[in-house]
Amino acid sequence: MIVREDEGQWRVRINPEATPRVRINPVYAQPSKESKKFRSNDYVREHLKHAKLFLQSIERRNSTLASVCSCIVEHQKAFLKHGLRAIKPLKMAEIASELGIHVSTVSRITTHKYVLTPQGLFPLKYFFSKAIPIRDNEPLANKVVQELIRNAIHSEAKQRPLSDKLIAQLLESDGIQLARRTVTKYRKICLLYTSDAADDTP
């Protein structure tokens, strides 16, 4: 999927280069009327029917994918303009409810799908995140909180690393209510990503 801003509106389209072109060979699309008496023509017609159903299912799938992506974009406009700090909490159930489809359909259609945005290339599932309550303010997406923890870890003195309890207290001072065990969980995620990045360094 590709997302671009066009005259103040966010446009979503399926990347044609990533979508295989499937069509029915015209030689088989119109079985000869003169050859109806041949059993082989019945074979062609039967498989032609299956082929048309297959093409229709691809069209429905692409249409659903475009609808889901457009709905996600509608929720995440701020992220598209300002980046990670502006990403909003979002559940698959919200998208499913708005589109009138089952949440399992949203999960399936977004699996292993990527979208190219002005902020970079992201898995569609990246835009779903839990809400972290904030005192006297709107909730934050857990990805934003993870980034705050990552920044705290990067700025800590190596000889005196911040404890999970202290990080939780620092977040609490900013109105972010996070249990210490959740800080521990997010810290492990941040360290894992940092480790992966170091392994990729030439």
JSON list of C-alpha atoms in Angstrom, two decimals:
[
{"chain": "A", "resi": 1, "resn": "MET", "atom": "CA", "xyz": [0.00, 0.00, 0.00]},
{"chain": "A", "resi": 2, "resn": "ILE", "atom": "CA", "xyz": [1.08, 3.58, -0.66]},
{"chain": "A", "resi": 3, "resn": "VAL", "atom": "CA", "xyz": [-0.15, 6.64, 1.25]},
{"chain": "A", "resi": 4, "resn": "ARG", "atom": "CA", "xyz": [0.46, 10.13, -0.09]},
{"chain": "A", "resi": 5, "resn": "GLU", "atom": "CA", "xyz": [-0.96, 13.56, 0.66]},
{"chain": "A", "resi": 6, "resn": "ASP", "atom": "CA", "xyz": [-2.65, 15.15, -2.34]},
{"chain": "A", "resi": 7, "resn": "GLU", "atom": "CA", "xyz": [-4.10, 18.66, -2.08]},
{"chain": "A", "resi": 8, "resn": "GLY", "atom": "CA", "xyz": [-4.65, 18.32, 1.65]},
{"chain": "A", "resi": 9, "resn": "GLN", "atom": "CA", "xyz": [-6.18, 14.85, 1.42]},
{"chain": "A", "resi": 10, "resn": "TRP", "atom": "CA", "xyz": [-4.51, 11.55, 2.27]},
{"chain": "A", "resi": 11, "resn": "ARG", "atom": "CA", "xyz": [-4.80, 9.12, -0.64]},
{"chain": "A", "resi": 12, "resn": "VAL", "atom": "CA", "xyz": [-4.41, 5.36, -0.33]},
{"chain": "A", "resi": 13, "resn": "ARG", "atom": "CA", "xyz": [-3.66, 3.07, -3.24]},
{"chain": "A", "resi": 14, "resn": "ILE", "atom": "CA", "xyz": [-2.44, -0.44, -3.75]},
{"chain": "A", "resi": 15, "resn": "ASN", "atom": "CA", "xyz": [1.12, -0.59, -5.04]},
{"chain": "A", "resi": 16, "resn": "PRO", "atom": "CA", "xyz": [0.74, -1.93, -8.60]},
{"chain": "A", "resi": 17, "resn": "GLU", "atom": "CA", "xyz": [4.33, -3.21, -8.63]},
{"chain": "A", "resi": 18, "resn": "ALA", "atom": "CA", "xyz": [3.64, -5.40, -5.61]},
{"chain": "A", "resi": 19, "resn": "THR", "atom": "CA", "xyz": [0.36, -6.76, -6.96]},
{"chain": "A", "resi": 20, "resn": "PRO", "atom": "CA", "xyz": [0.63, -9.63, -9.43]},
{"chain": "A", "resi": 21, "resn": "ARG", "atom": "CA", "xyz": [-1.42, -9.21, -12.59]},
{"chain": "A", "resi": 22, "resn": "VAL", "atom": "CA", "xyz": [-3.79, -12.12, -12.97]},
{"chain": "A", "resi": 23, "resn": "ARG", "atom": "CA", "xyz": [-6.05, -12.49, -15.96]},
{"chain": "A", "resi": 24, "resn": "ILE", "atom": "CA", "xyz": [-7.84, -15.13, -17.98]},
{"chain": "A", "resi": 25, "resn": "ASN", "atom": "CA", "xyz": [-6.32, -16.07, -21.29]},
{"chain": "A", "resi": 26, "resn": "PRO", "atom": "CA", "xyz": [-8.77, -14.76, -23.93]},
{"chain": "A", "resi": 27, "resn": "VAL", "atom": "CA", "xyz": [-8.33, -18.00, -25.87]},
{"chain": "A", "resi": 28, "resn": "TYR", "atom": "CA", "xyz": [-10.19, -19.80, -23.08]},
{"chain": "A", "resi": 29, "resn": "ALA", "atom": "CA", "xyz": [-12.47, -16.92, -22.04]},
{"chain": "A", "resi": 30, "resn": "GLN", "atom": "CA", "xyz": [-15.01, -17.64, -24.80]},
{"chain": "A", "resi": 31, "resn": "PRO", "atom": "CA", "xyz": [-15.44, -21.36, -25.41]},
{"chain": "A", "resi": 32, "resn": "SER", "atom": "CA", "xyz": [-16.46, -22.04, -28.96]},
{"chain": "A", "resi": 33, "resn": "LYS", "atom": "CA", "xyz": [-20.20, -22.47, -29.47]},
{"chain": "A", "resi": 34, "resn": "GLU", "atom": "CA", "xyz": [-19.50, -24.82, -32.31]},
{"chain": "A", "resi": 35, "resn": "SER", "atom": "CA", "xyz": [-17.59, -27.15, -30.01]},
{"chain": "A", "resi": 36, "resn": "LYS", "atom": "CA", "xyz": [-20.32, -27.61, -27.39]},
{"chain": "A", "resi": 37, "resn": "LYS", "atom": "CA", "xyz": [-20.64, -31.21, -28.43]},
{"chain": "A", "resi": 38, "resn": "PHE", "atom": "CA", "xyz": [-17.12, -31.89, -27.22]},
{"chain": "A", "resi": 39, "resn": "ARG", "atom": "CA", "xyz": [-16.64, -32.93, -23.60]},
{"chain": "A", "resi": 40, "resn": "SER", "atom": "CA", "xyz": [-13.38, -30.97, -23.45]},
{"chain": "A", "resi": 41, "resn": "ASN", "atom": "CA", "xyz": [-15.37, -27.73, -23.84]},
{"chain": "A", "resi": 42, "resn": "ASP", "atom": "CA", "xyz": [-17.32, -28.55, -20.66]},
{"chain": "A", "resi": 43, "resn": "TYR", "atom": "CA", "xyz": [-13.98, -28.95, -18.92]},
{"chain": "A", "resi": 44, "resn": "VAL", "atom": "CA", "xyz": [-12.89, -25.48, -20.10]},
{"chain": "A", "resi": 45, "resn": "ARG", "atom": "CA", "xyz": [-16.18, -23.86, -19.04]},
{"chain": "A", "resi": 46, "resn": "GLU", "atom": "CA", "xyz": [-15.98, -25.41, -15.56]},
{"chain": "A", "resi": 47, "resn": "HIS", "atom": "CA", "xyz": [-12.45, -24.18, -14.99]},
{"chain": "A", "resi": 48, "resn": "LEU", "atom": "CA", "xyz": [-13.31, -20.81, -16.51]},
{"chain": "A", "resi": 49, "resn": "LYS", "atom": "CA", "xyz": [-16.03, -20.47, -13.89]},
{"chain": "A", "resi": 50, "resn": "HIS", "atom": "CA", "xyz": [-13.55, -21.22, -11.09]},
{"chain": "A", "resi": 51, "resn": "ALA", "atom": "CA", "xyz": [-11.06, -18.76, -12.57]},
{"chain": "A", "resi": 52, "resn": "LYS", "atom": "CA", "xyz": [-13.65, -15.95, -12.61]},
{"chain": "A", "resi": 53, "resn": "LEU", "atom": "CA", "xyz": [-14.56, -16.67, -8.98]},
{"chain": "A", "resi": 54, "resn": "PHE", "atom": "CA", "xyz": [-10.87, -16.56, -8.10]},
{"chain": "A", "resi": 55, "resn": "LEU", "atom": "CA", "xyz": [-10.45, -13.16, -9.78]},
{"chain": "A", "resi": 56, "resn": "GLN", "atom": "CA", "xyz": [-13.53, -11.85, -7.97]},
{"chain": "A", "resi": 57, "resn": "SER", "atom": "CA", "xyz": [-12.10, -12.99, -4.63]},
{"chain": "A", "resi": 58, "resn": "ILE", "atom": "CA", "xyz": [-8.85, -11.14, -5.37]},
{"chain": "A", "resi": 59, "resn": "GLU", "atom": "CA", "xyz": [-10.81, -7.97, -6.19]},
{"chain": "A", "resi": 60, "resn": "ARG", "atom": "CA", "xyz": [-12.80, -8.25, -2.95]},
{"chain": "A", "resi": 61, "resn": "ARG", "atom": "CA", "xyz": [-9.62, -8.83, -0.97]},
{"chain": "A", "resi": 62, "resn": "ASN", "atom": "CA", "xyz": [-7.92, -5.79, -2.51]},
{"chain": "A", "resi": 63, "resn": "SER", "atom": "CA", "xyz": [-11.02, -3.69, -1.89]},
{"chain": "A", "resi": 64, "resn": "THR", "atom": "CA", "xyz": [-11.12, -4.75, 1.76]},
{"chain": "A", "resi": 65, "resn": "LEU", "atom": "CA", "xyz": [-7.41, -4.08, 2.15]},
{"chain": "A", "resi": 66, "resn": "ALA", "atom": "CA", "xyz": [-7.80, -0.57, 0.69]},
{"chain": "A", "resi": 67, "resn": "SER", "atom": "CA", "xyz": [-10.79, 0.15, 2.96]},
{"chain": "A", "resi": 68, "resn": "VAL", "atom": "CA", "xyz": [-8.95, -1.02, 6.09]},
{"chain": "A", "resi": 69, "resn": "CYS", "atom": "CA", "xyz": [-5.84, 0.98, 5.18]},
{"chain": "A", "resi": 70, "resn": "SER", "atom": "CA", "xyz": [-7.92, 4.10, 4.47]},
{"chain": "A", "resi": 71, "resn": "CYS", "atom": "CA", "xyz": [-9.64, 3.75, 7.83]},
{"chain": "A", "resi": 72, "resn": "ILE", "atom": "CA", "xyz": [-6.29, 3.39, 9.61]},
{"chain": "A", "resi": 73, "resn": "VAL", "atom": "CA", "xyz": [-4.98, 6.47, 7.81]},
{"chain": "A", "resi": 74, "resn": "GLU", "atom": "CA", "xyz": [-8.03, 8.43, 8.92]},
{"chain": "A", "resi": 75, "resn": "HIS", "atom": "CA", "xyz": [-7.14, 7.65, 12.54]},
{"chain": "A", "resi": 76, "resn": "GLN", "atom": "CA", "xyz": [-3.41, 8.22, 12.15]},
{"chain": "A", "resi": 77, "resn": "LYS", "atom": "CA", "xyz": [-3.26, 11.49, 10.18]},
{"chain": "A", "resi": 78, "resn": "ALA", "atom": "CA", "xyz": [-1.18, 13.13, 12.91]},
{"chain": "A", "resi": 79, "resn": "PHE", "atom": "CA", "xyz": [1.42, 10.36, 12.69]},
{"chain": "A", "resi": 80, "resn": "LEU", "atom": "CA", "xyz": [1.68, 10.79, 8.93]},
{"chain": "A", "resi": 81, "resn": "LYS", "atom": "CA", "xyz": [2.55, 14.46, 9.43]},
{"chain": "A", "resi": 82, "resn": "HIS", "atom": "CA", "xyz": [4.52, 14.47, 12.68]},
{"chain": "A", "resi": 83, "resn": "GLY", "atom": "CA", "xyz": [5.88, 10.97, 13.20]},
{"chain": "A", "resi": 84, "resn": "LEU", "atom": "CA", "xyz": [5.93, 8.56, 16.13]},
{"chain": "A", "resi": 85, "resn": "ARG", "atom": "CA", "xyz": [5.22, 11.10, 18.86]},
{"chain": "A", "resi": 86, "resn": "ALA", "atom": "CA", "xyz": [1.80, 11.72, 17.30]},
{"chain": "A", "resi": 87, "resn": "ILE", "atom": "CA", "xyz": [0.63, 8.12, 16.79]},
{"chain": "A", "resi": 88, "resn": "LYS", "atom": "CA", "xyz": [-2.75, 7.42, 18.39]},
{"chain": "A", "resi": 89, "resn": "PRO", "atom": "CA", "xyz": [-3.95, 4.39, 20.33]},
{"chain": "A", "resi": 90, "resn": "LEU", "atom": "CA", "xyz": [-5.97, 2.20, 17.99]},
{"chain": "A", "resi": 91, "resn": "LYS", "atom": "CA", "xyz": [-7.61, -1.22, 18.23]},
{"chain": "A", "resi": 92, "resn": "MET", "atom": "CA", "xyz": [-8.51, -3.58, 15.42]},
{"chain": "A", "resi": 93, "resn": "ALA", "atom": "CA", "xyz": [-12.02, -3.72, 16.87]},
{"chain": "A", "resi": 94, "resn": "GLU", "atom": "CA", "xyz": [-12.45, 0.01, 16.14]},
{"chain": "A", "resi": 95, "resn": "ILE", "atom": "CA", "xyz": [-11.60, -0.47, 12.47]},
{"chain": "A", "resi": 96, "resn": "ALA", "atom": "CA", "xyz": [-13.82, -3.56, 12.26]},
{"chain": "A", "resi": 97, "resn": "SER", "atom": "CA", "xyz": [-16.75, -1.69, 13.81]},
{"chain": "A", "resi": 98, "resn": "GLU", "atom": "CA", "xyz": [-16.41, 1.30, 11.49]},
{"chain": "A", "resi": 99, "resn": "LEU", "atom": "CA", "xyz": [-16.23, -0.87, 8.37]},
{"chain": "A", "resi": 100, "resn": "GLY", "atom": "CA", "xyz": [-18.86, -3.39, 9.50]},
{"chain": "A", "resi": 101, "resn": "ILE", "atom": "CA", "xyz": [-16.55, -6.38, 9.22]},
{"chain": "A", "resi": 102, "resn": "HIS", "atom": "CA", "xyz": [-15.28, -8.98, 11.71]},
{"chain": "A", "resi": 103, "resn": "VAL", "atom": "CA", "xyz": [-12.16, -8.17, 13.72]},
{"chain": "A", "resi": 104, "resn": "SER", "atom": "CA", "xyz": [-10.58, -11.41, 12.46]},
{"chain": "A", "resi": 105, "resn": "THR", "atom": "CA", "xyz": [-10.89, -10.02, 8.91]},
{"chain": "A", "resi": 106, "resn": "VAL", "atom": "CA", "xyz": [-8.96, -6.91, 9.95]},
{"chain": "A", "resi": 107, "resn": "SER", "atom": "CA", "xyz": [-6.29, -9.08, 11.58]},
{"chain": "A", "resi": 108, "resn": "ARG", "atom": "CA", "xyz": [-5.98, -11.35, 8.55]},
{"chain": "A", "resi": 109, "resn": "ILE", "atom": "CA", "xyz": [-5.96, -8.59, 5.94]},
{"chain": "A", "resi": 110, "resn": "THR", "atom": "CA", "xyz": [-3.24, -6.62, 7.76]},
{"chain": "A", "resi": 111, "resn": "THR", "atom": "CA", "xyz": [-0.92, -9.59, 8.34]},
{"chain": "A", "resi": 112, "resn": "HIS", "atom": "CA", "xyz": [2.35, -9.33, 6.37]},
{"chain": "A", "resi": 113, "resn": "LYS", "atom": "CA", "xyz": [1.08, -6.16, 4.66]},
{"chain": "A", "resi": 114, "resn": "TYR", "atom": "CA", "xyz": [3.15, -2.99, 4.51]},
{"chain": "A", "resi": 115, "resn": "VAL", "atom": "CA", "xyz": [2.34, 0.64, 3.78]},
{"chain": "A", "resi": 116, "resn": "LEU", "atom": "CA", "xyz": [4.71, 3.27, 2.41]},
{"chain": "A", "resi": 117, "resn": "THR", "atom": "CA", "xyz": [4.11, 6.63, 4.13]},
{"chain": "A", "resi": 118, "resn": "PRO", "atom": "CA", "xyz": [5.93, 9.98, 4.32]},
{"chain": "A", "resi": 119, "resn": "GLN", "atom": "CA", "xyz": [7.37, 8.68, 7.61]},
{"chain": "A", "resi": 120, "resn": "GLY", "atom": "CA", "xyz": [8.74, 5.50, 6.05]},
{"chain": "A", "resi": 121, "resn": "LEU", "atom": "CA", "xyz": [7.69, 1.93, 5.39]},
{"chain": "A", "resi": 122, "resn": "PHE", "atom": "CA", "xyz": [5.65, 0.26, 8.14]},
{"chain": "A", "resi": 123, "resn": "PRO", "atom": "CA", "xyz": [3.72, -2.98, 8.68]},
{"chain": "A", "resi": 124, "resn": "LEU", "atom": "CA", "xyz": [0.01, -2.22, 8.80]},
{"chain": "A", "resi": 125, "resn": "LYS", "atom": "CA", "xyz": [-0.14, -3.81, 12.24]},
{"chain": "A", "resi": 126, "resn": "TYR", "atom": "CA", "xyz": [2.31, -1.15, 13.47]},
{"chain": "A", "resi": 127, "resn": "PHE", "atom": "CA", "xyz": [-0.58, 1.31, 13.65]},
{"chain": "A", "resi": 128, "resn": "PHE", "atom": "CA", "xyz": [-2.46, -0.72, 16.25]},
{"chain": "A", "resi": 129, "resn": "SER", "atom": "CA", "xyz": [-1.41, -0.04, 19.83]},
{"chain": "A", "resi": 130, "resn": "LYS", "atom": "CA", "xyz": [-2.76, -0.04, 23.36]},
{"chain": "A", "resi": 131, "resn": "ALA", "atom": "CA", "xyz": [-3.72, 3.14, 25.19]},
{"chain": "A", "resi": 132, "resn": "ILE", "atom": "CA", "xyz": [-1.65, 4.26, 28.17]},
{"chain": "A", "resi": 133, "resn": "PRO", "atom": "CA", "xyz": [-3.60, 6.57, 30.52]},
{"chain": "A", "resi": 134, "resn": "ILE", "atom": "CA", "xyz": [-2.23, 10.04, 31.18]},
{"chain": "A", "resi": 135, "resn": "ARG", "atom": "CA", "xyz": [-3.28, 12.26, 34.03]},
{"chain": "A", "resi": 136, "resn": "ASP", "atom": "CA", "xyz": [-5.48, 15.16, 32.87]},
{"chain": "A", "resi": 137, "resn": "ASN", "atom": "CA", "xyz": [-4.84, 14.41, 29.21]},
{"chain": "A", "resi": 138, "resn": "GLU", "atom": "CA", "xyz": [-5.69, 12.06, 26.35]},
{"chain": "A", "resi": 139, "resn": "PRO", "atom": "CA", "xyz": [-4.15, 8.56, 26.49]},
{"chain": "A", "resi": 140, "resn": "LEU", "atom": "CA", "xyz": [-0.88, 7.89, 24.69]},
{"chain": "A", "resi": 141, "resn": "ALA", "atom": "CA", "xyz": [-0.17, 4.97, 22.37]},
{"chain": "A", "resi": 142, "resn": "ASN", "atom": "CA", "xyz": [2.11, 2.45, 24.07]},
{"chain": "A", "resi": 143, "resn": "LYS", "atom": "CA", "xyz": [4.60, 2.91, 21.21]},
{"chain": "A", "resi": 144, "resn": "VAL", "atom": "CA", "xyz": [5.09, 6.54, 22.29]},
{"chain": "A", "resi": 145, "resn": "VAL", "atom": "CA", "xyz": [5.73, 5.46, 25.88]},
{"chain": "A", "resi": 146, "resn": "GLN", "atom": "CA", "xyz": [8.18, 2.81, 24.68]},
{"chain": "A", "resi": 147, "resn": "GLU", "atom": "CA", "xyz": [10.04, 5.54, 22.79]},
{"chain": "A", "resi": 148, "resn": "LEU", "atom": "CA", "xyz": [10.21, 7.67, 25.96]},
{"chain": "A", "resi": 149, "resn": "ILE", "atom": "CA", "xyz": [11.67, 4.70, 27.85]},
{"chain": "A", "resi": 150, "resn": "ARG", "atom": "CA", "xyz": [14.14, 4.06, 25.01]},
{"chain": "A", "resi": 151, "resn": "ASN", "atom": "CA", "xyz": [15.30, 7.69, 25.18]},
{"chain": "A", "resi": 152, "resn": "ALA", "atom": "CA", "xyz": [15.70, 7.44, 28.96]},
{"chain": "A", "resi": 153, "resn": "ILE", "atom": "CA", "xyz": [17.81, 4.28, 28.58]},
{"chain": "A", "resi": 154, "resn": "HIS", "atom": "CA", "xyz": [20.02, 5.89, 25.94]},
{"chain": "A", "resi": 155, "resn": "SER", "atom": "CA", "xyz": [20.66, 8.96, 28.10]},
{"chain": "A", "resi": 156, "resn": "GLU", "atom": "CA", "xyz": [21.36, 7.07, 31.35]},
{"chain": "A", "resi": 157, "resn": "ALA", "atom": "CA", "xyz": [24.86, 6.86, 32.81]},
{"chain": "A", "resi": 158, "resn": "LYS", "atom": "CA", "xyz": [26.29, 3.44, 31.97]},
{"chain": "A", "resi": 159, "resn": "GLN", "atom": "CA", "xyz": [27.83, 3.15, 35.45]},
{"chain": "A", "resi": 160, "resn": "ARG", "atom": "CA", "xyz": [24.53, 3.98, 37.12]},
{"chain": "A", "resi": 161, "resn": "PRO", "atom": "CA", "xyz": [21.68, 2.69, 34.93]},
{"chain": "A", "resi": 162, "resn": "LEU", "atom": "CA", "xyz": [18.16, 3.78, 35.77]},
{"chain": "A", "resi": 163, "resn": "SER", "atom": "CA", "xyz": [16.08, 1.23, 37.63]},
{"chain": "A", "resi": 164, "resn": "ASP", "atom": "CA", "xyz": [12.64, 0.29, 36.36]},
{"chain": "A", "resi": 165, "resn": "LYS", "atom": "CA", "xyz": [11.15, 1.86, 39.48]},
{"chain": "A", "resi": 166, "resn": "LEU", "atom": "CA", "xyz": [12.91, 5.17, 38.80]},
{"chain": "A", "resi": 167, "resn": "ILE", "atom": "CA", "xyz": [11.80, 5.15, 35.15]},
{"chain": "A", "resi": 168, "resn": "ALA", "atom": "CA", "xyz": [8.22, 4.56, 36.32]},
{"chain": "A", "resi": 169, "resn": "GLN", "atom": "CA", "xyz": [8.58, 7.52, 38.69]},
{"chain": "A", "resi": 170, "resn": "LEU", "atom": "CA", "xyz": [9.93, 9.73, 35.91]},
{"chain": "A", "resi": 171, "resn": "LEU", "atom": "CA", "xyz": [6.99, 8.79, 33.71]},
{"chain": "A", "resi": 172, "resn": "GLU", "atom": "CA", "xyz": [4.61, 9.42, 36.61]},
{"chain": "A", "resi": 173, "resn": "SER", "atom": "CA", "xyz": [6.04, 12.94, 36.99]},
{"chain": "A", "resi": 174, "resn": "ASP", "atom": "CA", "xyz": [4.88, 13.54, 33.39]},
{"chain": "A", "resi": 175, "resn": "GLY", "atom": "CA", "xyz": [1.44, 12.16, 34.21]},
{"chain": "A", "resi": 176, "resn": "ILE", "atom": "CA", "xyz": [2.02, 8.77, 32.59]},
{"chain": "A", "resi": 177, "resn": "GLN", "atom": "CA", "xyz": [0.66, 6.03, 34.82]},
{"chain": "A", "resi": 178, "resn": "LEU", "atom": "CA", "xyz": [2.67, 2.88, 34.20]},
{"chain": "A", "resi": 179, "resn": "ALA", "atom": "CA", "xyz": [3.22, -0.06, 36.51]},
{"chain": "A", "resi": 180, "resn": "ARG", "atom": "CA", "xyz": [6.84, -1.04, 37.20]},
{"chain": "A", "resi": 181, "resn": "ARG", "atom": "CA", "xyz": [6.31, -4.49, 35.68]},
{"chain": "A", "resi": 182, "resn": "THR", "atom": "CA", "xyz": [5.11, -2.81, 32.48]},
{"chain": "A", "resi": 183, "resn": "VAL", "atom": "CA", "xyz": [8.24, -0.63, 32.47]},
{"chain": "A", "resi": 184, "resn": "THR", "atom": "CA", "xyz": [10.27, -3.85, 32.80]},
{"chain": "A", "resi": 185, "resn": "LYS", "atom": "CA", "xyz": [8.43, -5.36, 29.84]},
{"chain": "A", "resi": 186, "resn": "TYR", "atom": "CA", "xyz": [8.87, -2.26, 27.65]},
{"chain": "A", "resi": 187, "resn": "ARG", "atom": "CA", "xyz": [12.52, -1.94, 28.70]},
{"chain": "A", "resi": 188, "resn": "LYS", "atom": "CA", "xyz": [13.21, -5.47, 27.45]},
{"chain": "A", "resi": 189, "resn": "ILE", "atom": "CA", "xyz": [11.56, -4.58, 24.13]},
{"chain": "A", "resi": 190, "resn": "CYS", "atom": "CA", "xyz": [13.68, -1.44, 23.84]},
{"chain": "A", "resi": 191, "resn": "LEU", "atom": "CA", "xyz": [16.90, -3.33, 24.66]},
{"chain": "A", "resi": 192, "resn": "LEU", "atom": "CA", "xyz": [15.99, -6.01, 22.12]},
{"chain": "A", "resi": 193, "resn": "TYR", "atom": "CA", "xyz": [15.55, -3.41, 19.37]},
{"chain": "A", "resi": 194, "resn": "THR", "atom": "CA", "xyz": [18.79, -1.72, 20.40]},
{"chain": "A", "resi": 195, "resn": "SER", "atom": "CA", "xyz": [20.60, -5.07, 20.26]},
{"chain": "A", "resi": 196, "resn": "ASP", "atom": "CA", "xyz": [19.16, -5.84, 16.82]},
{"chain": "A", "resi": 197, "resn": "ALA", "atom": "CA", "xyz": [20.29, -2.42, 15.56]},
{"chain": "A", "resi": 198, "resn": "ALA", "atom": "CA", "xyz": [23.81, -3.00, 16.91]},
{"chain": "A", "resi": 199, "resn": "ASP", "atom": "CA", "xyz": [23.99, -6.39, 15.17]},
{"chain": "A", "resi": 200, "resn": "ASP", "atom": "CA", "xyz": [23.14, -4.69, 11.87]},
{"chain": "A", "resi": 201, "resn": "THR", "atom": "CA", "xyz": [25.91, -2.12, 12.25]},
{"chain": "A", "resi": 202, "resn": "PRO", "atom": "CA", "xyz": [28.73, -2.77, 9.73]}
]
